[in-house]
Amino acid sequence: MIPVGPVSAIPVGESVRVQGSVAIAVFNVEGEFYAIDDTCTHQDASLSDGWLEGCAVECPLHAACFDLRTGRPSGPPARKPVRTHQVVVDDGQVYVLESAGVEAGAAGAVAEEVR
């Protein structure tokens, strides 16, 4: 598991970047946490620097939008999805379980509460 930090470190509507085998962006959408690979598949731009609207993030470079739940782009210019990762919240701490596969949406990106 990759430690992200306390829940309070990621305010609603914000994101942070953590390092796994690649950079991973972790987003707080209305108290639900999602994690995707941080790099846009269209060009090398950081999605954690993008604009969050609902469960979608817009790339700051060419406005490609990605669904945080599935990693799929909503349309051009991006054509390939980004990888999603499972997020776990345990005792007020956020962790990312990095997905081994390349299939977007395979990891079940929404956070689960562990007690």
Tab-separated table of C-alpha atoms in Angstrom:
chain	number	residue	atom	x	y	z
A	1	MET	CA	0.000	0.000	0.000
A	2	ILE	CA	1.168	3.496	-0.823
A	3	PRO	CA	0.555	5.955	2.037
A	4	VAL	CA	-1.111	9.180	0.912
A	5	GLY	CA	-1.707	10.888	4.264
A	6	PRO	CA	-4.593	11.847	6.505
A	7	VAL	CA	-8.050	12.350	5.018
A	8	SER	CA	-7.810	16.011	6.072
A	9	ALA	CA	-4.800	16.514	3.763
A	10	ILE	CA	-7.032	16.149	0.687
A	11	PRO	CA	-9.903	18.653	0.884
A	12	VAL	CA	-13.088	18.038	-1.118
A	13	GLY	CA	-12.497	19.000	-4.751
A	14	GLU	CA	-8.706	18.726	-4.452
A	15	SER	CA	-6.047	16.189	-5.365
A	16	VAL	CA	-2.554	15.120	-4.380
A	17	ARG	CA	0.151	13.255	-6.243
A	18	VAL	CA	1.952	10.236	-4.776
A	19	GLN	CA	4.643	8.039	-6.230
A	20	GLY	CA	4.072	4.370	-7.017
A	21	SER	CA	5.708	2.648	-9.977
A	22	VAL	CA	4.459	5.810	-11.739
A	23	ALA	CA	2.979	9.050	-10.414
A	24	ILE	CA	-0.584	8.555	-9.126
A	25	ALA	CA	-3.197	11.285	-8.595
A	26	VAL	CA	-5.602	10.893	-5.650
A	27	PHE	CA	-8.818	12.948	-5.765
A	28	ASN	CA	-11.447	13.759	-3.118
A	29	VAL	CA	-14.883	13.941	-4.751
A	30	GLU	CA	-17.506	14.842	-2.159
A	31	GLY	CA	-15.734	12.706	0.447
A	32	GLU	CA	-15.102	9.723	-1.876
A	33	PHE	CA	-11.486	9.095	-2.874
A	34	TYR	CA	-10.374	8.012	-6.353
A	35	ALA	CA	-6.907	7.282	-7.722
A	36	ILE	CA	-5.679	7.209	-11.319
A	37	ASP	CA	-2.313	7.355	-13.045
A	38	ASP	CA	-1.329	11.016	-12.975
A	39	THR	CA	-0.139	11.311	-16.567
A	40	CYS	CA	-2.563	12.094	-19.390
A	41	THR	CA	-2.467	9.443	-22.119
A	42	HIS	CA	-2.658	12.095	-24.834
A	43	GLN	CA	0.465	14.002	-23.805
A	44	ASP	CA	2.612	14.091	-20.698
A	45	ALA	CA	0.583	16.431	-18.504
A	46	SER	CA	-0.173	15.984	-14.804
A	47	LEU	CA	-3.853	15.203	-14.229
A	48	SER	CA	-3.527	16.191	-10.568
A	49	ASP	CA	-3.012	19.731	-11.917
A	50	GLY	CA	-6.254	19.483	-13.906
A	51	TRP	CA	-9.775	20.672	-13.172
A	52	LEU	CA	-12.137	18.430	-11.251
A	53	GLU	CA	-15.826	18.393	-12.138
A	54	GLY	CA	-17.871	15.682	-10.483
A	55	CYS	CA	-16.125	12.359	-11.125
A	56	ALA	CA	-14.147	13.688	-14.091
A	57	VAL	CA	-10.816	15.437	-14.341
A	58	GLU	CA	-9.879	17.678	-17.250
A	59	CYS	CA	-6.264	17.630	-18.369
A	60	PRO	CA	-4.698	21.095	-18.049
A	61	LEU	CA	-2.855	20.786	-21.363
A	62	HIS	CA	-5.417	19.946	-24.072
A	63	ALA	CA	-8.682	19.532	-22.114
A	64	ALA	CA	-8.986	15.736	-22.391
A	65	CYS	CA	-11.397	14.512	-19.699
A	66	PHE	CA	-11.088	11.230	-17.791
A	67	ASP	CA	-13.683	9.483	-15.633
A	68	LEU	CA	-12.105	8.891	-12.211
A	69	ARG	CA	-14.191	5.734	-11.690
A	70	THR	CA	-13.144	3.955	-14.887
A	71	GLY	CA	-10.138	5.866	-16.225
A	72	ARG	CA	-11.819	6.174	-19.614
A	73	PRO	CA	-11.548	9.406	-21.604
A	74	SER	CA	-14.809	11.087	-22.574
A	75	GLY	CA	-13.488	11.862	-26.042
A	76	PRO	CA	-10.607	13.314	-28.041
A	77	PRO	CA	-7.886	14.293	-27.895
A	78	ALA	CA	-7.221	11.378	-25.477
A	79	ARG	CA	-8.115	7.948	-26.815
A	80	LYS	CA	-6.496	5.593	-24.290
A	81	PRO	CA	-7.717	5.272	-20.678
A	82	VAL	CA	-5.578	5.902	-17.623
A	83	ARG	CA	-5.106	3.126	-15.072
A	84	THR	CA	-7.271	3.293	-11.940
A	85	HIS	CA	-6.241	2.199	-8.448
A	86	GLN	CA	-8.100	1.156	-5.328
A	87	VAL	CA	-8.122	3.619	-2.443
A	88	VAL	CA	-8.414	2.460	1.162
A	89	VAL	CA	-9.171	4.680	4.154
A	90	ASP	CA	-7.997	3.111	7.414
A	91	ASP	CA	-8.200	4.936	10.745
A	92	GLY	CA	-8.331	8.342	9.031
A	93	GLN	CA	-5.365	7.590	6.748
A	94	VAL	CA	-5.612	7.295	2.965
A	95	TYR	CA	-3.716	4.570	1.082
A	96	VAL	CA	-3.533	3.557	-2.577
A	97	LEU	CA	-3.358	-0.067	-3.667
A	98	GLU	CA	-1.582	0.222	-6.993
A	99	SER	CA	-3.203	-1.760	-9.775
A	100	ALA	CA	-0.926	-4.286	-11.447
A	101	GLY	CA	-2.949	-4.469	-14.650
A	102	VAL	CA	-3.166	-2.046	-17.501
A	103	GLU	CA	-6.933	-2.314	-17.821
A	104	ALA	CA	-8.639	0.904	-16.759
A	105	GLY	CA	-11.340	0.462	-14.174
A	106	ALA	CA	-10.024	-2.928	-13.088
A	107	ALA	CA	-8.974	-1.780	-9.638
A	108	GLY	CA	-12.262	-0.332	-8.430
A	109	ALA	CA	-11.098	3.207	-7.791
A	110	VAL	CA	-13.525	4.341	-5.090
A	111	ALA	CA	-12.254	4.337	-1.536
A	112	GLU	CA	-13.368	1.725	0.899
A	113	GLU	CA	-13.404	2.259	4.621
A	114	VAL	CA	-11.412	-0.268	6.605
A	115	ARG	CA	-12.132	-0.656	10.297
